PDB file of C-alpha atoms and ligand atoms in Angstrom:
ATOM      1  CA  UNK A   3     -48.143  24.664   6.026  1.00 46.00           C
ATOM      2  CA  UNK A   4     -46.365  24.914   9.260  1.00 58.00           C
ATOM      3  CA  UNK A   5     -46.391  28.789   9.659  1.00 86.00           C
ATOM      4  CA  UNK A   6     -50.286  28.814   9.410  1.00 96.00           C
ATOM      5  CA  UNK A   7     -51.672  30.652  12.377  1.00 98.00           C
ATOM      6  CA  UNK A   8     -53.833  29.237  14.900  1.00 98.00           C
ATOM      7  CA  UNK A   9     -56.432  32.114  14.675  1.00 98.00           C
ATOM      8  CA  UNK A  10     -57.081  34.754  12.522  1.00 98.00           C
ATOM      9  CA  UNK A  11     -58.382  38.212  12.733  1.00 98.00           C
ATOM     10  CA  UNK A  12     -61.502  39.031  10.027  1.00 98.00           C
ATOM     11  CA  UNK A  13     -62.320  42.185   9.424  1.00 98.00           C
ATOM     12  CA  UNK A  14     -66.077  42.719   8.189  1.00 98.00           C
ATOM     13  CA  UNK A  15     -66.130  45.188   5.409  1.00 98.00           C
ATOM     14  CA  UNK A  16     -69.371  44.825   3.902  1.00 98.00           C
ATOM     15  CA  UNK A  17     -71.065  47.894   5.663  1.00 98.00           C
ATOM     16  CA  UNK A  18     -68.550  50.069   3.992  1.00 97.00           C
ATOM     17  CA  UNK A  19     -66.483  48.560   1.419  1.00 95.00           C
ATOM     18  CA  UNK A  20     -69.073  46.735   0.421  1.00 96.00           C
ATOM     19  CA  UNK A  21     -72.148  49.099   0.167  1.00 96.00           C
ATOM     20  CA  UNK A  22     -70.670  52.035  -0.862  1.00 93.00           C
ATOM     21  CA  UNK A  23     -70.190  50.590  -3.951  1.00 91.00           C
ATOM     22  CA  UNK A  24     -73.782  49.244  -4.241  1.00 92.00           C
ATOM     23  CA  UNK A  25     -76.629  51.688  -4.688  1.00 92.00           C
ATOM     24  CA  UNK A  26     -77.806  53.658  -1.470  1.00 93.00           C
ATOM     25  CA  UNK A  27     -79.220  51.443   1.340  1.00 96.00           C
ATOM     26  CA  UNK A  28     -81.120  53.176   3.626  1.00 97.00           C
ATOM     27  CA  UNK A  29     -80.006  54.049   7.543  1.00 98.00           C
ATOM     28  CA  UNK A  30     -82.265  51.646   9.314  1.00 98.00           C
ATOM     29  CA  UNK A  31     -81.399  48.788   7.118  1.00 98.00           C
ATOM     30  CA  UNK A  32     -77.268  49.488   7.659  1.00 98.00           C
ATOM     31  CA  UNK A  33     -77.882  49.601  11.121  1.00 98.00           C
ATOM     32  CA  UNK A  34     -79.682  46.072  10.898  1.00 98.00           C
ATOM     33  CA  UNK A  35     -77.189  44.796   9.187  1.00 98.00           C
ATOM     34  CA  UNK A  36     -74.266  46.013  11.493  1.00 98.00           C
ATOM     35  CA  UNK A  37     -75.892  44.811  13.920  1.00 98.00           C
ATOM     36  CA  UNK A  38     -76.473  41.586  12.977  1.00 98.00           C
ATOM     37  CA  UNK A  39     -72.703  41.128  11.643  1.00 98.00           C
ATOM     38  CA  UNK A  40     -71.905  42.182  15.281  1.00 98.00           C
ATOM     39  CA  UNK A  41     -73.584  38.892  16.919  1.00 98.00           C
ATOM     40  CA  UNK A  42     -71.930  36.632  14.571  1.00 98.00           C
ATOM     41  CA  UNK A  43     -68.677  36.991  16.387  1.00 98.00           C
ATOM     42  CA  UNK A  44     -66.395  38.818  13.842  1.00 98.00           C
ATOM     43  CA  UNK A  45     -63.797  40.591  15.550  1.00 96.00           C
ATOM     44  CA  UNK A  46     -63.330  43.238  13.637  1.00 98.00           C
ATOM     45  CA  UNK A  47     -66.238  45.917  11.453  1.00 98.00           C
ATOM     46  CA  UNK A  48     -65.293  48.672   8.925  1.00 98.00           C
ATOM     47  CA  UNK A  49     -68.340  50.495   9.916  1.00 98.00           C
ATOM     48  CA  UNK A  50     -68.483  53.637   7.717  1.00 98.00           C
ATOM     49  CA  UNK A  51     -66.482  56.028   5.884  1.00 97.00           C
ATOM     50  CA  UNK A  52     -66.651  59.817   6.903  1.00 97.00           C
ATOM     51  CA  UNK A  53     -66.334  60.987   2.875  1.00 93.00           C
ATOM     52  CA  UNK A  54     -67.713  63.869   1.392  1.00 91.00           C
ATOM     53  CA  UNK A  55     -71.536  62.739   0.841  1.00 91.00           C
ATOM     54  CA  UNK A  56     -71.629  65.192  -3.060  1.00 91.00           C
ATOM     55  CA  UNK A  57     -68.686  62.331  -3.938  1.00 89.00           C
ATOM     56  CA  UNK A  58     -69.952  59.090  -1.967  1.00 91.00           C
ATOM     57  CA  UNK A  59     -73.760  59.475  -1.318  1.00 93.00           C
ATOM     58  CA  UNK A  60     -73.756  56.017   0.246  1.00 93.00           C
ATOM     59  CA  UNK A  61     -72.162  57.226   2.771  1.00 95.00           C
ATOM     60  CA  UNK A  62     -73.970  60.401   4.173  1.00 95.00           C
ATOM     61  CA  UNK A  63     -75.507  58.875   6.619  1.00 97.00           C
ATOM     62  CA  UNK A  64     -72.361  57.554   8.619  1.00 97.00           C
ATOM     63  CA  UNK A  65     -72.851  59.462  11.301  1.00 97.00           C
ATOM     64  CA  UNK A  66     -76.391  58.315  11.944  1.00 97.00           C
ATOM     65  CA  UNK A  67     -75.418  54.633  11.468  1.00 98.00           C
ATOM     66  CA  UNK A  68     -72.681  54.570  14.175  1.00 98.00           C
ATOM     67  CA  UNK A  69     -75.213  56.735  16.445  1.00 98.00           C
ATOM     68  CA  UNK A  70     -77.941  54.238  16.020  1.00 98.00           C
ATOM     69  CA  UNK A  71     -75.687  50.875  16.052  1.00 98.00           C
ATOM     70  CA  UNK A  72     -75.671  48.838  19.349  1.00 97.00           C
ATOM     71  CA  UNK A  73     -71.860  48.535  19.541  1.00 95.00           C
ATOM     72  CA  UNK A  74     -71.528  45.313  21.078  1.00 96.00           C
ATOM     73  CA  UNK A  75     -68.380  44.651  23.392  1.00 94.00           C
ATOM     74  CA  UNK A  76     -65.805  42.555  21.520  1.00 95.00           C
ATOM     75  CA  UNK A  77     -66.313  44.448  17.998  1.00 98.00           C
ATOM     76  CA  UNK A  78     -63.709  46.555  17.218  1.00 98.00           C
ATOM     77  CA  UNK A  79     -65.673  48.967  15.241  1.00 98.00           C
ATOM     78  CA  UNK A  80     -63.417  51.458  12.658  1.00 98.00           C
ATOM     79  CA  UNK A  81     -63.668  53.888  10.378  1.00 98.00           C
ATOM     80  CA  UNK A  82     -62.150  54.844   6.754  1.00 98.00           C
ATOM     81  CA  UNK A  83     -61.207  58.644   6.760  1.00 97.00           C
ATOM     82  CA  UNK A  84     -60.305  60.033   3.453  1.00 96.00           C
ATOM     83  CA  UNK A  85     -58.773  63.491   5.266  1.00 96.00           C
ATOM     84  CA  UNK A  86     -58.233  65.244   8.328  1.00 97.00           C
ATOM     85  CA  UNK A  87     -62.000  66.331   8.103  1.00 97.00           C
ATOM     86  CA  UNK A  88     -63.046  62.831   8.314  1.00 97.00           C
ATOM     87  CA  UNK A  89     -60.702  61.838  10.903  1.00 98.00           C
ATOM     88  CA  UNK A  90     -61.705  64.749  13.102  1.00 98.00           C
ATOM     89  CA  UNK A  91     -65.413  63.416  12.947  1.00 97.00           C
ATOM     90  CA  UNK A  92     -64.559  59.755  13.032  1.00 98.00           C
ATOM     91  CA  UNK A  93     -62.557  60.338  16.401  1.00 98.00           C
ATOM     92  CA  UNK A  94     -65.063  63.121  17.878  1.00 98.00           C
ATOM     93  CA  UNK A  95     -67.672  60.594  17.617  1.00 97.00           C
ATOM     94  CA  UNK A  96     -65.971  57.942  19.587  1.00 97.00           C
ATOM     95  CA  UNK A  97     -64.143  55.724  17.256  1.00 98.00           C
ATOM     96  CA  UNK A  98     -61.332  54.424  18.850  1.00 98.00           C
ATOM     97  CA  UNK A  99     -59.347  52.745  15.322  1.00 98.00           C
ATOM     98  CA  UNK A 100     -59.382  54.654  11.775  1.00 98.00           C
ATOM     99  CA  UNK A 101     -57.995  53.985   8.301  1.00 98.00           C
ATOM    100  CA  UNK A 102     -56.298  56.299   5.843  1.00 98.00           C
ATOM    101  CA  UNK A 103     -55.754  55.137   2.434  1.00 97.00           C
ATOM    102  CA  UNK A 104     -52.913  55.857  -0.310  1.00 98.00           C
ATOM    103  CA  UNK A 105     -52.567  54.441  -3.626  1.00 97.00           C
ATOM    104  CA  UNK A 106     -49.659  52.503  -4.559  1.00 98.00           C
ATOM    105  CA  UNK A 107     -50.270  53.598  -8.221  1.00 97.00           C
ATOM    106  CA  UNK A 108     -49.673  57.346  -8.630  1.00 97.00           C
ATOM    107  CA  UNK A 109     -51.812  57.509 -11.144  1.00 96.00           C
ATOM    108  CA  UNK A 110     -54.383  55.860  -9.201  1.00 96.00           C
ATOM    109  CA  UNK A 111     -53.821  58.152  -6.546  1.00 96.00           C
ATOM    110  CA  UNK A 112     -53.620  61.331  -8.799  1.00 96.00           C
ATOM    111  CA  UNK A 113     -56.880  60.621 -10.439  1.00 94.00           C
ATOM    112  CA  UNK A 114     -59.109  60.007  -6.895  1.00 90.00           C
ATOM    113  CA  UNK A 115     -57.851  62.958  -5.005  1.00 91.00           C
ATOM    114  CA  UNK A 116     -55.646  64.618  -7.040  1.00 95.00           C
ATOM    115  CA  UNK A 117     -52.216  64.137  -4.916  1.00 96.00           C
ATOM    116  CA  UNK A 118     -49.455  62.292  -5.266  1.00 98.00           C
ATOM    117  CA  UNK A 119     -48.986  59.277  -2.698  1.00 98.00           C
ATOM    118  CA  UNK A 120     -46.166  61.402  -1.669  1.00 98.00           C
ATOM    119  CA  UNK A 121     -48.594  64.406  -0.495  1.00 98.00           C
ATOM    120  CA  UNK A 122     -50.957  61.786   0.545  1.00 98.00           C
ATOM    121  CA  UNK A 123     -48.449  60.494   2.983  1.00 98.00           C
ATOM    122  CA  UNK A 124     -47.496  63.437   4.040  1.00 98.00           C
ATOM    123  CA  UNK A 125     -50.810  64.062   4.904  1.00 98.00           C
ATOM    124  CA  UNK A 126     -51.610  60.942   6.701  1.00 98.00           C
ATOM    125  CA  UNK A 127     -48.946  61.048   9.087  1.00 98.00           C
ATOM    126  CA  UNK A 128     -50.630  64.098  10.281  1.00 98.00           C
ATOM    127  CA  UNK A 129     -54.075  62.118  10.558  1.00 98.00           C
ATOM    128  CA  UNK A 130     -51.657  59.591  12.281  1.00 98.00           C
ATOM    129  CA  UNK A 131     -50.378  62.112  14.855  1.00 98.00           C
ATOM    130  CA  UNK A 132     -54.091  63.417  15.614  1.00 98.00           C
ATOM    131  CA  UNK A 133     -55.558  59.818  16.109  1.00 98.00           C
ATOM    132  CA  UNK A 134     -52.397  59.095  18.713  1.00 98.00           C
ATOM    133  CA  UNK A 135     -53.121  62.463  20.244  1.00 98.00           C
ATOM    134  CA  UNK A 136     -56.661  61.528  21.200  1.00 98.00           C
ATOM    135  CA  UNK A 137     -55.802  57.617  22.042  1.00 98.00           C
ATOM    136  CA  UNK A 138     -56.780  55.853  18.760  1.00 98.00           C
ATOM    137  CA  UNK A 139     -55.182  54.001  16.074  1.00 98.00           C
ATOM    138  CA  UNK A 140     -54.779  54.432  12.625  1.00 98.00           C
ATOM    139  CA  UNK A 141     -54.034  51.713   9.955  1.00 98.00           C
ATOM    140  CA  UNK A 142     -52.588  52.830   6.499  1.00 98.00           C
ATOM    141  CA  UNK A 143     -54.223  51.139   3.929  1.00 98.00           C
ATOM    142  CA  UNK A 144     -52.154  50.658   0.541  1.00 98.00           C
ATOM    143  CA  UNK A 145     -54.143  50.474  -2.529  1.00 97.00           C
ATOM    144  CA  UNK A 146     -53.451  48.897  -5.850  1.00 97.00           C
ATOM    145  CA  UNK A 147     -50.707  46.813  -4.034  1.00 98.00           C
ATOM    146  CA  UNK A 148     -51.190  44.259  -6.318  1.00 97.00           C
ATOM    147  CA  UNK A 149     -51.872  46.265  -9.698  1.00 96.00           C
ATOM    148  CA  UNK A 150     -53.349  49.369 -10.971  1.00 95.00           C
ATOM    149  CA  UNK A 151     -56.659  49.908 -13.721  1.00 93.00           C
ATOM    150  CA  UNK A 152     -54.717  52.459 -14.977  1.00 95.00           C
ATOM    151  CA  UNK A 153     -50.922  51.635 -14.972  1.00 96.00           C
ATOM    152  CA  UNK A 154     -50.953  47.750 -14.961  1.00 96.00           C
ATOM    153  CA  UNK A 155     -48.076  46.599 -12.835  1.00 96.00           C
ATOM    154  CA  UNK A 156     -47.653  48.294  -9.610  1.00 97.00           C
ATOM    155  CA  UNK A 157     -43.907  46.954  -8.712  1.00 97.00           C
ATOM    156  CA  UNK A 158     -43.437  45.506  -5.315  1.00 97.00           C
ATOM    157  CA  UNK A 159     -40.774  47.739  -4.383  1.00 98.00           C
ATOM    158  CA  UNK A 160     -42.955  51.023  -4.916  1.00 98.00           C
ATOM    159  CA  UNK A 161     -45.599  49.479  -2.902  1.00 98.00           C
ATOM    160  CA  UNK A 162     -43.518  48.340  -0.055  1.00 98.00           C
ATOM    161  CA  UNK A 163     -41.289  51.645   0.201  1.00 98.00           C
ATOM    162  CA  UNK A 164     -45.163  53.628   0.521  1.00 98.00           C
ATOM    163  CA  UNK A 165     -45.984  51.052   3.308  1.00 98.00           C
ATOM    164  CA  UNK A 166     -42.436  51.682   5.091  1.00 98.00           C
ATOM    165  CA  UNK A 167     -42.923  55.114   4.913  1.00 98.00           C
ATOM    166  CA  UNK A 168     -46.275  54.910   6.354  1.00 98.00           C
ATOM    167  CA  UNK A 169     -44.795  52.780   9.104  1.00 98.00           C
ATOM    168  CA  UNK A 170     -41.993  55.542   9.553  1.00 98.00           C
ATOM    169  CA  UNK A 171     -45.056  58.035   9.782  1.00 98.00           C
ATOM    170  CA  UNK A 172     -46.307  56.186  12.984  1.00 98.00           C
ATOM    171  CA  UNK A 173     -48.892  54.014  11.016  1.00 98.00           C
ATOM    172  CA  UNK A 174     -50.199  50.868  13.740  1.00 98.00           C
ATOM    173  CA  UNK A 175     -50.494  48.496  11.008  1.00 98.00           C
ATOM    174  CA  UNK A 176     -50.723  48.241   7.487  1.00 98.00           C
ATOM    175  CA  UNK A 177     -53.302  46.551   4.989  1.00 98.00           C
ATOM    176  CA  UNK A 178     -52.416  46.218   1.125  1.00 98.00           C
ATOM    177  CA  UNK A 179     -55.482  46.511  -0.649  1.00 97.00           C
ATOM    178  CA  UNK A 180     -56.153  44.294  -3.949  1.00 96.00           C
ATOM    179  CA  UNK A 181     -58.445  47.441  -5.088  1.00 93.00           C
ATOM    180  CA  UNK A 182     -59.052  45.822  -8.363  1.00 92.00           C
ATOM    181  CA  UNK A 183     -58.496  41.851  -7.739  1.00 95.00           C
ATOM    182  CA  UNK A 184     -55.549  41.580  -9.367  1.00 96.00           C
ATOM    183  CA  UNK A 185     -53.357  39.727  -6.951  1.00 97.00           C
ATOM    184  CA  UNK A 186     -52.345  36.359  -7.418  1.00 98.00           C
ATOM    185  CA  UNK A 187     -50.870  33.926  -5.223  1.00 98.00           C
ATOM    186  CA  UNK A 188     -47.086  34.462  -6.522  1.00 98.00           C
ATOM    187  CA  UNK A 189     -47.525  38.238  -6.344  1.00 98.00           C
ATOM    188  CA  UNK A 190     -48.935  37.930  -2.515  1.00 98.00           C
ATOM    189  CA  UNK A 191     -45.817  35.801  -1.234  1.00 98.00           C
ATOM    190  CA  UNK A 192     -43.526  38.369  -2.978  1.00 98.00           C
ATOM    191  CA  UNK A 193     -44.901  41.093  -1.706  1.00 98.00           C
ATOM    192  CA  UNK A 194     -46.008  40.054   2.066  1.00 98.00           C
ATOM    193  CA  UNK A 195     -42.103  38.789   1.555  1.00 98.00           C
ATOM    194  CA  UNK A 196     -41.221  42.135   0.794  1.00 98.00           C
ATOM    195  CA  UNK A 197     -43.116  43.787   3.577  1.00 98.00           C
ATOM    196  CA  UNK A 198     -41.875  41.500   6.379  1.00 98.00           C
ATOM    197  CA  UNK A 199     -38.230  42.349   5.054  1.00 98.00           C
ATOM    198  CA  UNK A 200     -39.011  46.218   5.363  1.00 98.00           C
ATOM    199  CA  UNK A 201     -40.849  46.110   8.453  1.00 98.00           C
ATOM    200  CA  UNK A 202     -40.993  42.878  10.118  1.00 96.00           C
ATOM    201  CA  UNK A 203     -42.315  44.504  13.555  1.00 96.00           C
ATOM    202  CA  UNK A 204     -45.770  45.502  11.978  1.00 98.00           C
ATOM    203  CA  UNK A 205     -48.836  43.837  11.861  1.00 98.00           C
ATOM    204  CA  UNK A 206     -49.733  43.202   8.664  1.00 98.00           C
ATOM    205  CA  UNK A 207     -53.897  42.555   6.664  1.00 98.00           C
ATOM    206  CA  UNK A 208     -54.509  41.866   3.952  1.00 98.00           C
ATOM    207  CA  UNK A 209     -57.725  42.955   1.724  1.00 98.00           C
ATOM    208  CA  UNK A 210     -58.775  40.478  -1.287  1.00 97.00           C
ATOM    209  CA  UNK A 211     -61.325  41.576  -3.975  1.00 96.00           C
ATOM    210  CA  UNK A 212     -62.405  38.301  -5.758  1.00 95.00           C
ATOM    211  CA  UNK A 213     -62.865  39.772  -9.351  1.00 94.00           C
ATOM    212  CA  UNK A 214     -60.672  37.104 -11.112  1.00 94.00           C
ATOM    213  CA  UNK A 215     -61.746  34.247  -9.351  1.00 95.00           C
ATOM    214  CA  UNK A 216     -58.196  34.121  -7.398  1.00 97.00           C
ATOM    215  CA  UNK A 217     -59.511  35.774  -4.023  1.00 97.00           C
ATOM    216  CA  UNK A 218     -59.409  32.332  -2.044  1.00 98.00           C
ATOM    217  CA  UNK A 219     -56.282  31.112  -3.362  1.00 98.00           C
ATOM    218  CA  UNK A 220     -54.960  34.458  -2.330  1.00 98.00           C
ATOM    219  CA  UNK A 221     -56.025  34.224   1.136  1.00 98.00           C
ATOM    220  CA  UNK A 222     -54.205  30.590   1.380  1.00 98.00           C
ATOM    221  CA  UNK A 223     -51.024  31.372  -0.120  1.00 98.00           C
ATOM    222  CA  UNK A 224     -50.787  34.409   2.384  1.00 98.00           C
ATOM    223  CA  UNK A 225     -52.110  32.180   5.362  1.00 98.00           C
ATOM    224  CA  UNK A 226     -49.338  30.000   4.672  1.00 97.00           C
ATOM    225  CA  UNK A 227     -46.823  32.610   5.358  1.00 97.00           C
ATOM    226  CA  UNK A 228     -48.482  33.345   8.659  1.00 97.00           C
ATOM    227  CA  UNK A 229     -50.645  35.900   7.681  1.00 98.00           C
ATOM    228  CA  UNK A 230     -53.051  36.088  10.479  1.00 98.00           C
ATOM    229  CA  UNK A 231     -55.545  39.559   9.015  1.00 98.00           C
ATOM    230  CA  UNK A 232     -57.630  39.852   6.565  1.00 98.00           C
ATOM    231  CA  UNK A 233     -60.769  41.661   5.274  1.00 98.00           C
ATOM    232  CA  UNK A 234     -64.112  40.085   3.761  1.00 98.00           C
ATOM    233  CA  UNK A 235     -67.509  40.884   3.308  1.00 98.00           C
ATOM    234  CA  UNK A 236     -70.385  38.911   4.202  1.00 98.00           C
ATOM    235  CA  UNK A 237     -71.918  37.608   1.234  1.00 98.00           C
ATOM    236  CA  UNK A 238     -69.236  39.000  -1.051  1.00 97.00           C
ATOM    237  CA  UNK A 239     -71.369  42.436  -0.940  1.00 96.00           C
ATOM    238  CA  UNK A 240     -69.985  45.623  -2.816  1.00 91.00           C
ATOM    239  CA  UNK A 241     -68.591  45.105  -6.177  1.00 86.00           C
ATOM    240  CA  UNK A 242     -65.372  46.196  -8.702  1.00 80.00           C
ATOM    241  CA  UNK A 243     -65.427  50.439  -9.161  1.00 78.00           C
ATOM    242  CA  UNK A 244     -63.894  49.824 -12.405  1.00 80.00           C
ATOM    243  CA  UNK A 245     -65.857  46.938 -13.772  1.00 80.00           C
ATOM    244  CA  UNK A 246     -69.794  47.129 -13.868  1.00 80.00           C
ATOM    245  CA  UNK A 247     -70.847  43.504 -12.495  1.00 80.00           C
ATOM    246  CA  UNK A 248     -67.375  42.292 -11.617  1.00 84.00           C
ATOM    247  CA  UNK A 249     -67.768  40.918  -7.945  1.00 85.00           C
ATOM    248  CA  UNK A 250     -65.518  42.719  -5.578  1.00 91.00           C
ATOM    249  CA  UNK A 251     -64.430  41.767  -1.893  1.00 96.00           C
ATOM    250  CA  UNK A 252     -64.141  37.941  -0.753  1.00 97.00           C
ATOM    251  CA  UNK A 253     -67.381  36.834   0.937  1.00 98.00           C
ATOM    252  CA  UNK A 254     -66.922  36.706   4.496  1.00 98.00           C
ATOM    253  CA  UNK A 255     -68.525  33.537   5.130  1.00 98.00           C
ATOM    254  CA  UNK A 256     -66.300  31.595   2.106  1.00 98.00           C
ATOM    255  CA  UNK A 257     -63.102  32.669   4.235  1.00 98.00           C
ATOM    256  CA  UNK A 258     -64.729  31.870   7.701  1.00 98.00           C
ATOM    257  CA  UNK A 259     -65.632  28.017   6.208  1.00 97.00           C
ATOM    258  CA  UNK A 260     -62.028  27.986   4.688  1.00 97.00           C
ATOM    259  CA  UNK A 261     -60.296  28.999   7.428  1.00 98.00           C
ATOM    260  CA  UNK A 262     -61.999  26.165   9.437  1.00 97.00           C
ATOM    261  CA  UNK A 263     -60.742  23.597   6.973  1.00 96.00           C
ATOM    262  CA  UNK A 264     -57.261  24.496   7.930  1.00 97.00           C
ATOM    263  CA  UNK A 265     -57.890  23.992  11.556  1.00 97.00           C
ATOM    264  CA  UNK A 266     -58.034  28.008  11.994  1.00 98.00           C
ATOM    265  CA  UNK A 267     -60.305  29.921  14.613  1.00 98.00           C
ATOM    266  CA  UNK A 268     -61.960  32.964  13.953  1.00 98.00           C
ATOM    267  CA  UNK A 269     -64.141  33.331  16.236  1.00 98.00           C
ATOM    268  CA  UNK A 270     -67.243  33.745  13.667  1.00 98.00           C
ATOM    269  CA  UNK A 271     -70.453  31.291  14.004  1.00 98.00           C
ATOM    270  CA  UNK A 272     -70.518  30.010  10.513  1.00 97.00           C
ATOM    271  CA  UNK A 273     -74.203  29.264   9.995  1.00 96.00           C
ATOM    272  CA  UNK A 274     -74.602  32.728  11.670  1.00 97.00           C
ATOM    273  CA  UNK A 275     -73.048  34.500   8.803  1.00 98.00           C
ATOM    274  CA  UNK A 276     -74.557  32.337   6.018  1.00 97.00           C
ATOM    275  CA  UNK A 277     -77.796  34.094   7.466  1.00 97.00           C
ATOM    276  CA  UNK A 278     -76.507  37.280   7.746  1.00 98.00           C
ATOM    277  CA  UNK A 279     -75.383  37.263   4.220  1.00 98.00           C
ATOM    278  CA  UNK A 280     -78.641  36.327   3.353  1.00 98.00           C
ATOM    279  CA  UNK A 281     -80.028  39.753   5.111  1.00 98.00           C
ATOM    280  CA  UNK A 282     -77.459  41.284   2.968  1.00 98.00           C
ATOM    281  CA  UNK A 283     -78.626  40.122  -0.043  1.00 97.00           C
ATOM    282  CA  UNK A 284     -82.329  40.885   0.735  1.00 97.00           C
ATOM    283  CA  UNK A 285     -81.116  44.676   1.855  1.00 97.00           C
ATOM    284  CA  UNK A 286     -79.157  44.711  -1.494  1.00 96.00           C
ATOM    285  CA  UNK A 287     -81.851  43.374  -3.613  1.00 95.00           C
ATOM    286  CA  UNK A 288     -79.759  41.279  -5.799  1.00 94.00           C
ATOM    287  CA  UNK A 289     -77.707  38.041  -5.722  1.00 95.00           C
ATOM    288  CA  UNK A 290     -74.813  38.274  -4.133  1.00 96.00           C
ATOM    289  CA  UNK A 291     -71.776  36.188  -5.609  1.00 94.00           C
ATOM    290  CA  UNK A 292     -71.110  34.055  -2.241  1.00 96.00           C
ATOM    291  CA  UNK A 293     -70.880  30.274  -3.382  1.00 95.00           C
ATOM    292  CA  UNK A 294     -71.679  29.720   0.505  1.00 95.00           C
ATOM    293  CA  UNK A 295     -74.776  31.799   0.274  1.00 95.00           C
ATOM    294  CA  UNK A 296     -76.560  29.164  -2.283  1.00 94.00           C
ATOM    295  CA  UNK A 297     -74.919  26.100  -1.603  1.00 93.00           C
ATOM    296  CA  UNK A 298     -74.603  26.508   2.404  1.00 91.00           C
ATOM    297  CA  UNK A 299     -71.495  24.247   3.802  1.00 88.00           C
ATOM    298  CA  UNK A 300     -70.207  21.408   3.212  1.00 88.00           C
ATOM    299  CA  UNK A 301     -71.666  19.309   6.076  1.00 86.00           C
ATOM    300  CA  UNK A 302     -75.406  20.570   4.516  1.00 86.00           C
ATOM    301  CA  UNK A 303     -77.275  17.647   4.003  1.00 85.00           C
ATOM    302  CA  UNK A 304     -79.595  17.175   1.421  1.00 84.00           C
ATOM    303  CA  UNK A 305     -83.511  16.405   2.343  1.00 80.00           C
TER     304      UNK A 305
HETATM  305 ZN1  LIG B   1     -62.444  46.218  -0.764  1.00 86.58          ZN
END
């Protein structure tokens, strides 16, 4: 417990990771959601991704969304980019923080983008260089870091190896993504420990999905190892691309609530975040999985 950090940075990924796994939402409602999230005090927001609109129509209006939002001071906005074309667009449109993704599972990477992870990392090296040349930072997200829907187990040494390669290529930070919610606390401890041994100087973030009910347990396991950066999605917006109907990202307000109980500061106003979860639920028109959205914080008294 002694390593629990005093402050945790949450990156809100609902507008990108969440909405990318929901039926398409009108641009104006995305802007409304992003601006409402910026008011909650959350430190970082993954706003959009610059992907092929034929492949992912949910993000076809990324440029309009980015042009339309208030861009609050004190919020670091980021864009996810699949390749150099997307990276150049994001950087030209003014993003100072981008994320590139490689899957630690060879099969997952091949099935998604028809490249081996090694080939992806070579391309990511060029994306990182481009970001740095323009004064921006680039995070490398290592997806399927806790397991793969095609391969099952993904060895931790393999995950750490790709992360280390990303760092050698200049990645400013690394994030391990639990793409399909296969992580558990013992696996979190092993992977975080392995990464720390390999890359002790590099900032690490974790991206958990609650697909199998272990999302918050995973967060606590990492928190107790001193990890101070987590992704979360307001309301638990989003889903699992490989399991229709399954839940996706951990809910931001649930993370804020739990972190508060540990005395950890996030900067987020919990009541406001629950309100925004209500807005997110209204926008997608389906019941979102967040427990706090249904029950409220523990201090909400019955009347
Ligand atoms: Zn996710």
